[in-house]
Amino acid sequence: MTQLTTKQKQYLKGLAHGLKPVVILGANGLTEGVLAEIELALDHHELIKVKASSEDREMKRAIMDAIVRETKAVEVQTIGHIQVLYRPSEKRKIEVPKAR
């Protein structure tokens, strides 16, 4: 997945604003099952929120980085425990503004 421009990220942040986290990581952290859920959600919605409720900042960052790496999604933003991810699907549900 290519990088998003600032304008594209702003657009996606706006779309993500009203979303609720689709996947919430519990005490078990990032398991195969959780990754599969994230994959399904990305395929279906393209733009999702994931909540990682780890109190350890470095652990949370490592989990979020792993999600991006494993799903090949783009991290649109992270606020606290919430990570917003975007990955276009074959059908392209979201029309992202063109990069200039």
mmCIF file of N, CA and C in Angstrom:
data_model
loop_
_atom_site.group_PDB
_atom_site.id
_atom_site.type_symbol
_atom_site.label_atom_id
_atom_site.label_comp_id
_atom_site.label_asym_id
_atom_site.label_seq_id
_atom_site.Cartn_x
_atom_site.Cartn_y
_atom_site.Cartn_z
ATOM 1 N N MET A 1 0.854 -1.194 0.000
ATOM 2 C CA MET A 1 0.000 0.000 0.000
ATOM 3 C C MET A 1 0.887 1.240 0.000
ATOM 4 N N THR A 2 0.530 2.175 -0.800
ATOM 5 C CA THR A 2 1.318 3.401 -0.886
ATOM 6 C C THR A 2 1.006 4.321 0.292
ATOM 7 N N GLN A 3 1.815 5.330 0.426
ATOM 8 C CA GLN A 3 1.595 6.311 1.482
ATOM 9 C C GLN A 3 0.434 7.215 1.106
ATOM 10 N N LEU A 4 -0.223 7.755 2.105
ATOM 11 C CA LEU A 4 -1.303 8.703 1.868
ATOM 12 C C LEU A 4 -0.781 10.110 2.078
ATOM 13 N N THR A 5 -1.298 11.048 1.298
ATOM 14 C CA THR A 5 -0.917 12.438 1.498
ATOM 15 C C THR A 5 -1.656 12.961 2.731
ATOM 16 N N THR A 6 -1.229 14.104 3.222
ATOM 17 C CA THR A 6 -1.867 14.707 4.386
ATOM 18 C C THR A 6 -3.341 14.972 4.097
ATOM 19 N N LYS A 7 -3.614 15.441 2.885
ATOM 20 C CA LYS A 7 -4.997 15.741 2.499
ATOM 21 C C LYS A 7 -5.857 14.470 2.502
ATOM 22 N N GLN A 8 -5.299 13.384 2.006
ATOM 23 C CA GLN A 8 -6.020 12.110 1.980
ATOM 24 C C GLN A 8 -6.276 11.604 3.398
ATOM 25 N N LYS A 9 -5.268 11.758 4.258
ATOM 26 C CA LYS A 9 -5.436 11.329 5.650
ATOM 27 C C LYS A 9 -6.521 12.152 6.336
ATOM 28 N N GLN A 10 -6.520 13.467 6.087
ATOM 29 C CA GLN A 10 -7.538 14.343 6.679
ATOM 30 C C GLN A 10 -8.926 13.874 6.256
ATOM 31 N N TYR A 11 -9.068 13.542 4.986
ATOM 32 C CA TYR A 11 -10.345 13.082 4.445
ATOM 33 C C TYR A 11 -10.788 11.800 5.169
ATOM 34 N N LEU A 12 -9.868 10.852 5.302
ATOM 35 C CA LEU A 12 -10.191 9.582 5.946
ATOM 36 C C LEU A 12 -10.483 9.760 7.434
ATOM 37 N N LYS A 13 -9.758 10.673 8.080
ATOM 38 C CA LYS A 13 -10.023 10.955 9.495
ATOM 39 C C LYS A 13 -11.451 11.446 9.676
ATOM 40 N N GLY A 14 -11.876 12.292 8.734
ATOM 41 C CA GLY A 14 -13.243 12.802 8.774
ATOM 42 C C GLY A 14 -14.262 11.680 8.660
ATOM 43 N N LEU A 15 -13.997 10.743 7.752
ATOM 44 C CA LEU A 15 -14.901 9.604 7.575
ATOM 45 C C LEU A 15 -14.893 8.694 8.801
ATOM 46 N N ALA A 16 -13.723 8.565 9.415
ATOM 47 C CA ALA A 16 -13.577 7.644 10.551
ATOM 48 C C ALA A 16 -14.156 8.211 11.838
ATOM 49 N N HIS A 17 -14.355 9.513 11.874
ATOM 50 C CA HIS A 17 -14.766 10.185 13.099
ATOM 51 C C HIS A 17 -15.961 9.505 13.794
ATOM 52 N N GLY A 18 -16.973 9.153 13.035
ATOM 53 C CA GLY A 18 -18.170 8.573 13.632
ATOM 54 C C GLY A 18 -18.123 7.070 13.843
ATOM 55 N N LEU A 19 -17.031 6.437 13.437
ATOM 56 C CA LEU A 19 -16.938 4.983 13.559
ATOM 57 C C LEU A 19 -16.663 4.537 14.985
ATOM 58 N N LYS A 20 -17.159 3.357 15.312
ATOM 59 C CA LYS A 20 -16.835 2.716 16.588
ATOM 60 C C LYS A 20 -15.769 1.663 16.280
ATOM 61 N N PRO A 21 -14.923 1.354 17.275
ATOM 62 C CA PRO A 21 -13.913 0.315 17.026
ATOM 63 C C PRO A 21 -14.580 -1.011 16.638
ATOM 64 N N VAL A 22 -14.097 -1.624 15.567
ATOM 65 C CA VAL A 22 -14.666 -2.884 15.085
ATOM 66 C C VAL A 22 -14.020 -4.043 15.828
ATOM 67 N N VAL A 23 -12.741 -3.892 16.120
ATOM 68 C CA VAL A 23 -12.005 -4.944 16.807
ATOM 69 C C VAL A 23 -11.386 -4.342 18.062
ATOM 70 N N ILE A 24 -11.560 -5.032 19.184
ATOM 71 C CA ILE A 24 -10.977 -4.562 20.438
ATOM 72 C C ILE A 24 -10.039 -5.648 20.949
ATOM 73 N N LEU A 25 -8.770 -5.281 21.089
ATOM 74 C CA LEU A 25 -7.780 -6.242 21.565
ATOM 75 C C LEU A 25 -7.849 -6.330 23.077
ATOM 76 N N GLY A 26 -7.959 -7.535 23.573
ATOM 77 C CA GLY A 26 -8.039 -7.739 25.014
ATOM 78 C C GLY A 26 -6.682 -8.076 25.605
ATOM 79 N N ALA A 27 -6.717 -8.783 26.713
ATOM 80 C CA ALA A 27 -5.507 -9.134 27.453
ATOM 81 C C ALA A 27 -4.600 -10.071 26.656
ATOM 82 N N ASN A 28 -5.179 -10.832 25.734
ATOM 83 C CA ASN A 28 -4.383 -11.772 24.949
ATOM 84 C C ASN A 28 -3.573 -11.095 23.864
ATOM 85 N N GLY A 29 -3.822 -9.810 23.650
ATOM 86 C CA GLY A 29 -3.056 -9.079 22.649
ATOM 87 C C GLY A 29 -3.428 -9.481 21.240
ATOM 88 N N LEU A 30 -2.439 -9.463 20.370
ATOM 89 C CA LEU A 30 -2.661 -9.720 18.949
ATOM 90 C C LEU A 30 -2.528 -11.209 18.652
ATOM 91 N N THR A 31 -3.659 -11.887 18.518
ATOM 92 C CA THR A 31 -3.656 -13.318 18.215
ATOM 93 C C THR A 31 -4.013 -13.508 16.744
ATOM 94 N N GLU A 32 -3.866 -14.739 16.273
ATOM 95 C CA GLU A 32 -4.238 -15.062 14.889
ATOM 96 C C GLU A 32 -5.705 -14.721 14.647
ATOM 97 N N GLY A 33 -6.547 -15.045 15.615
ATOM 98 C CA GLY A 33 -7.978 -14.785 15.503
ATOM 99 C C GLY A 33 -8.284 -13.304 15.379
ATOM 100 N N VAL A 34 -7.590 -12.510 16.175
ATOM 101 C CA VAL A 34 -7.795 -11.059 16.139
ATOM 102 C C VAL A 34 -7.346 -10.516 14.787
ATOM 103 N N LEU A 35 -6.201 -10.979 14.310
ATOM 104 C CA LEU A 35 -5.713 -10.540 12.995
ATOM 105 C C LEU A 35 -6.704 -10.907 11.895
ATOM 106 N N ALA A 36 -7.290 -12.097 11.994
ATOM 107 C CA ALA A 36 -8.266 -12.541 10.999
ATOM 108 C C ALA A 36 -9.482 -11.612 11.020
ATOM 109 N N GLU A 37 -9.923 -11.225 12.216
ATOM 110 C CA GLU A 37 -11.051 -10.293 12.353
ATOM 111 C C GLU A 37 -10.734 -8.957 11.691
ATOM 112 N N ILE A 38 -9.530 -8.458 11.937
ATOM 113 C CA ILE A 38 -9.109 -7.173 11.367
ATOM 114 C C ILE A 38 -9.086 -7.275 9.839
ATOM 115 N N GLU A 39 -8.546 -8.388 9.329
ATOM 116 C CA GLU A 39 -8.507 -8.611 7.873
ATOM 117 C C GLU A 39 -9.918 -8.566 7.286
ATOM 118 N N LEU A 40 -10.837 -9.290 7.921
ATOM 119 C CA LEU A 40 -12.222 -9.328 7.445
ATOM 120 C C LEU A 40 -12.846 -7.939 7.463
ATOM 121 N N ALA A 41 -12.628 -7.227 8.567
ATOM 122 C CA ALA A 41 -13.203 -5.891 8.704
ATOM 123 C C ALA A 41 -12.644 -4.948 7.638
ATOM 124 N N LEU A 42 -11.347 -5.038 7.369
ATOM 125 C CA LEU A 42 -10.733 -4.192 6.332
ATOM 126 C C LEU A 42 -11.290 -4.533 4.951
ATOM 127 N N ASP A 43 -11.438 -5.834 4.671
ATOM 128 C CA ASP A 43 -11.990 -6.246 3.379
ATOM 129 C C ASP A 43 -13.403 -5.705 3.204
ATOM 130 N N HIS A 44 -14.147 -5.730 4.289
ATOM 131 C CA HIS A 44 -15.550 -5.339 4.226
ATOM 132 C C HIS A 44 -15.760 -3.829 4.259
ATOM 133 N N HIS A 45 -15.016 -3.132 5.103
ATOM 134 C CA HIS A 45 -15.253 -1.696 5.321
ATOM 135 C C HIS A 45 -14.189 -0.763 4.742
ATOM 136 N N GLU A 46 -12.976 -1.260 4.551
ATOM 137 C CA GLU A 46 -11.814 -0.471 4.096
ATOM 138 C C GLU A 46 -11.259 0.459 5.172
ATOM 139 N N LEU A 47 -12.133 1.111 5.917
ATOM 140 C CA LEU A 47 -11.699 2.054 6.949
ATOM 141 C C LEU A 47 -12.267 1.573 8.279
ATOM 142 N N ILE A 48 -11.377 1.240 9.212
ATOM 143 C CA ILE A 48 -11.846 0.713 10.500
ATOM 144 C C ILE A 48 -11.064 1.321 11.661
ATOM 145 N N LYS A 49 -11.642 1.155 12.850
ATOM 146 C CA LYS A 49 -10.942 1.531 14.075
ATOM 147 C C LYS A 49 -10.676 0.258 14.859
ATOM 148 N N VAL A 50 -9.477 0.197 15.430
ATOM 149 C CA VAL A 50 -9.091 -0.919 16.276
ATOM 150 C C VAL A 50 -8.705 -0.336 17.625
ATOM 151 N N LYS A 51 -9.170 -0.964 18.692
ATOM 152 C CA LYS A 51 -8.823 -0.476 20.023
ATOM 153 C C LYS A 51 -7.871 -1.467 20.680
ATOM 154 N N ALA A 52 -6.708 -0.968 21.068
ATOM 155 C CA ALA A 52 -5.724 -1.797 21.772
ATOM 156 C C ALA A 52 -5.658 -1.284 23.198
ATOM 157 N N SER A 53 -6.198 -2.060 24.120
ATOM 158 C CA SER A 53 -6.290 -1.544 25.486
ATOM 159 C C SER A 53 -5.124 -1.979 26.375
ATOM 160 N N SER A 54 -3.916 -1.864 25.836
ATOM 161 C CA SER A 54 -2.727 -2.187 26.628
ATOM 162 C C SER A 54 -2.303 -0.933 27.394
ATOM 163 N N GLU A 55 -2.003 -1.090 28.653
ATOM 164 C CA GLU A 55 -1.573 0.056 29.453
ATOM 165 C C GLU A 55 -0.115 0.426 29.158
ATOM 166 N N ASP A 56 0.637 -0.553 28.702
ATOM 167 C CA ASP A 56 2.045 -0.343 28.390
ATOM 168 C C ASP A 56 2.168 0.332 27.023
ATOM 169 N N ARG A 57 2.653 1.557 27.017
ATOM 170 C CA ARG A 57 2.748 2.342 25.774
ATOM 171 C C ARG A 57 3.557 1.663 24.685
ATOM 172 N N GLU A 58 4.723 1.142 25.055
ATOM 173 C CA GLU A 58 5.582 0.505 24.055
ATOM 174 C C GLU A 58 4.944 -0.753 23.499
ATOM 175 N N MET A 59 4.269 -1.490 24.379
ATOM 176 C CA MET A 59 3.578 -2.715 23.971
ATOM 177 C C MET A 59 2.457 -2.361 22.989
ATOM 178 N N LYS A 60 1.708 -1.317 23.318
ATOM 179 C CA LYS A 60 0.593 -0.879 22.469
ATOM 180 C C LYS A 60 1.119 -0.476 21.092
ATOM 181 N N ARG A 61 2.215 0.293 21.075
ATOM 182 C CA ARG A 61 2.819 0.737 19.812
ATOM 183 C C ARG A 61 3.267 -0.473 18.993
ATOM 184 N N ALA A 62 3.892 -1.440 19.668
ATOM 185 C CA ALA A 62 4.374 -2.645 18.982
ATOM 186 C C ALA A 62 3.211 -3.416 18.377
ATOM 187 N N ILE A 63 2.104 -3.513 19.105
ATOM 188 C CA ILE A 63 0.913 -4.205 18.603
ATOM 189 C C ILE A 63 0.371 -3.470 17.379
ATOM 190 N N MET A 64 0.261 -2.139 17.480
ATOM 191 C CA MET A 64 -0.273 -1.351 16.371
ATOM 192 C C MET A 64 0.618 -1.442 15.133
ATOM 193 N N ASP A 65 1.929 -1.426 15.339
ATOM 194 C CA ASP A 65 2.861 -1.569 14.219
ATOM 195 C C ASP A 65 2.711 -2.945 13.566
ATOM 196 N N ALA A 66 2.523 -3.962 14.413
ATOM 197 C CA ALA A 66 2.366 -5.327 13.905
ATOM 198 C C ALA A 66 1.087 -5.454 13.080
ATOM 199 N N ILE A 67 0.014 -4.801 13.526
ATOM 200 C CA ILE A 67 -1.254 -4.842 12.784
ATOM 201 C C ILE A 67 -1.043 -4.246 11.392
ATOM 202 N N VAL A 68 -0.386 -3.090 11.334
ATOM 203 C CA VAL A 68 -0.140 -2.424 10.047
ATOM 204 C C VAL A 68 0.712 -3.332 9.156
ATOM 205 N N ARG A 69 1.750 -3.904 9.729
ATOM 206 C CA ARG A 69 2.658 -4.764 8.965
ATOM 207 C C ARG A 69 1.925 -6.007 8.443
ATOM 208 N N GLU A 70 1.169 -6.665 9.304
ATOM 209 C CA GLU A 70 0.501 -7.915 8.932
ATOM 210 C C GLU A 70 -0.649 -7.720 7.954
ATOM 211 N N THR A 71 -1.391 -6.624 8.091
ATOM 212 C CA THR A 71 -2.569 -6.417 7.235
ATOM 213 C C THR A 71 -2.231 -5.606 5.986
ATOM 214 N N LYS A 72 -1.033 -5.025 5.959
ATOM 215 C CA LYS A 72 -0.623 -4.137 4.866
ATOM 216 C C LYS A 72 -1.601 -2.971 4.699
ATOM 217 N N ALA A 73 -2.157 -2.538 5.816
ATOM 218 C CA ALA A 73 -3.061 -1.396 5.813
ATOM 219 C C ALA A 73 -2.240 -0.134 6.083
ATOM 220 N N VAL A 74 -2.858 1.017 5.925
ATOM 221 C CA VAL A 74 -2.199 2.283 6.224
ATOM 222 C C VAL A 74 -2.788 2.800 7.522
ATOM 223 N N GLU A 75 -1.904 3.224 8.415
ATOM 224 C CA GLU A 75 -2.388 3.824 9.655
ATOM 225 C C GLU A 75 -2.740 5.273 9.344
ATOM 226 N N VAL A 76 -4.026 5.606 9.476
ATOM 227 C CA VAL A 76 -4.481 6.959 9.200
ATOM 228 C C VAL A 76 -4.170 7.837 10.404
ATOM 229 N N GLN A 77 -4.466 7.324 11.589
ATOM 230 C CA GLN A 77 -4.125 8.048 12.805
ATOM 231 C C GLN A 77 -4.249 7.139 14.016
ATOM 232 N N THR A 78 -3.647 7.595 15.107
ATOM 233 C CA THR A 78 -3.761 6.905 16.380
ATOM 234 C C THR A 78 -4.049 7.960 17.432
ATOM 235 N N ILE A 79 -5.098 7.725 18.181
ATOM 236 C CA ILE A 79 -5.420 8.619 19.294
ATOM 237 C C ILE A 79 -5.612 7.738 20.514
ATOM 238 N N GLY A 80 -4.729 7.879 21.477
ATOM 239 C CA GLY A 80 -4.827 7.043 22.680
ATOM 240 C C GLY A 80 -4.750 5.575 22.325
ATOM 241 N N HIS A 81 -5.819 4.845 22.664
ATOM 242 C CA HIS A 81 -5.848 3.399 22.411
ATOM 243 C C HIS A 81 -6.468 3.049 21.069
ATOM 244 N N ILE A 82 -6.913 4.052 20.332
ATOM 245 C CA ILE A 82 -7.614 3.804 19.068
ATOM 246 C C ILE A 82 -6.713 4.046 17.857
ATOM 247 N N GLN A 83 -6.706 3.061 16.987
ATOM 248 C CA GLN A 83 -5.927 3.149 15.749
ATOM 249 C C GLN A 83 -6.916 3.112 14.581
ATOM 250 N N VAL A 84 -6.763 4.058 13.664
ATOM 251 C CA VAL A 84 -7.614 4.083 12.468
ATOM 252 C C VAL A 84 -6.805 3.519 11.305
ATOM 253 N N LEU A 85 -7.353 2.493 10.655
ATOM 254 C CA LEU A 85 -6.659 1.827 9.563
ATOM 255 C C LEU A 85 -7.450 1.935 8.268
ATOM 256 N N TYR A 86 -6.725 2.026 7.169
ATOM 257 C CA TYR A 86 -7.357 2.080 5.852
ATOM 258 C C TYR A 86 -6.644 1.133 4.912
ATOM 259 N N ARG A 87 -7.418 0.347 4.197
ATOM 260 C CA ARG A 87 -6.862 -0.504 3.150
ATOM 261 C C ARG A 87 -7.930 -0.655 2.069
ATOM 262 N N PRO A 88 -7.652 -0.124 0.882
ATOM 263 C CA PRO A 88 -8.667 -0.232 -0.180
ATOM 264 C C PRO A 88 -8.908 -1.692 -0.552
ATOM 265 N N SER A 89 -10.162 -2.018 -0.825
ATOM 266 C CA SER A 89 -10.489 -3.378 -1.242
ATOM 267 C C SER A 89 -10.618 -3.394 -2.764
ATOM 268 N N GLU A 90 -10.863 -4.571 -3.309
ATOM 269 C CA GLU A 90 -11.023 -4.714 -4.761
ATOM 270 C C GLU A 90 -12.133 -3.797 -5.272
ATOM 271 N N LYS A 91 -13.215 -3.702 -4.495
ATOM 272 C CA LYS A 91 -14.393 -2.965 -4.951
ATOM 273 C C LYS A 91 -14.299 -1.460 -4.736
ATOM 274 N N ARG A 92 -13.305 -1.005 -3.982
ATOM 275 C CA ARG A 92 -13.111 0.428 -3.729
ATOM 276 C C ARG A 92 -14.392 1.128 -3.257
ATOM 277 N N LYS A 93 -14.739 0.907 -2.019
ATOM 278 C CA LYS A 93 -15.943 1.520 -1.451
ATOM 279 C C LYS A 93 -15.737 3.003 -1.147
ATOM 280 N N ILE A 94 -14.507 3.342 -0.742
ATOM 281 C CA ILE A 94 -14.215 4.726 -0.367
ATOM 282 C C ILE A 94 -13.429 5.393 -1.492
ATOM 283 N N GLU A 95 -13.906 6.520 -1.935
ATOM 284 C CA GLU A 95 -13.220 7.282 -2.987
ATOM 285 C C GLU A 95 -12.311 8.312 -2.305
ATOM 286 N N VAL A 96 -11.029 7.984 -2.225
ATOM 287 C CA VAL A 96 -10.061 8.877 -1.587
ATOM 288 C C VAL A 96 -9.664 9.959 -2.592
ATOM 289 N N PRO A 97 -9.594 11.227 -2.153
ATOM 290 C CA PRO A 97 -9.164 12.294 -3.078
ATOM 291 C C PRO A 97 -7.804 11.948 -3.704
ATOM 292 N N LYS A 98 -7.618 12.317 -4.945
ATOM 293 C CA LYS A 98 -6.369 12.041 -5.661
ATOM 294 C C LYS A 98 -5.198 12.798 -5.037
ATOM 295 N N ALA A 99 -4.040 12.162 -5.027
ATOM 296 C CA ALA A 99 -2.830 12.838 -4.550
ATOM 297 C C ALA A 99 -2.369 13.790 -5.638
ATOM 298 N N ARG A 100 -1.913 14.947 -5.243
ATOM 299 C CA ARG A 100 -1.469 15.928 -6.234
ATOM 300 C C ARG A 100 0.030 15.842 -6.405
#
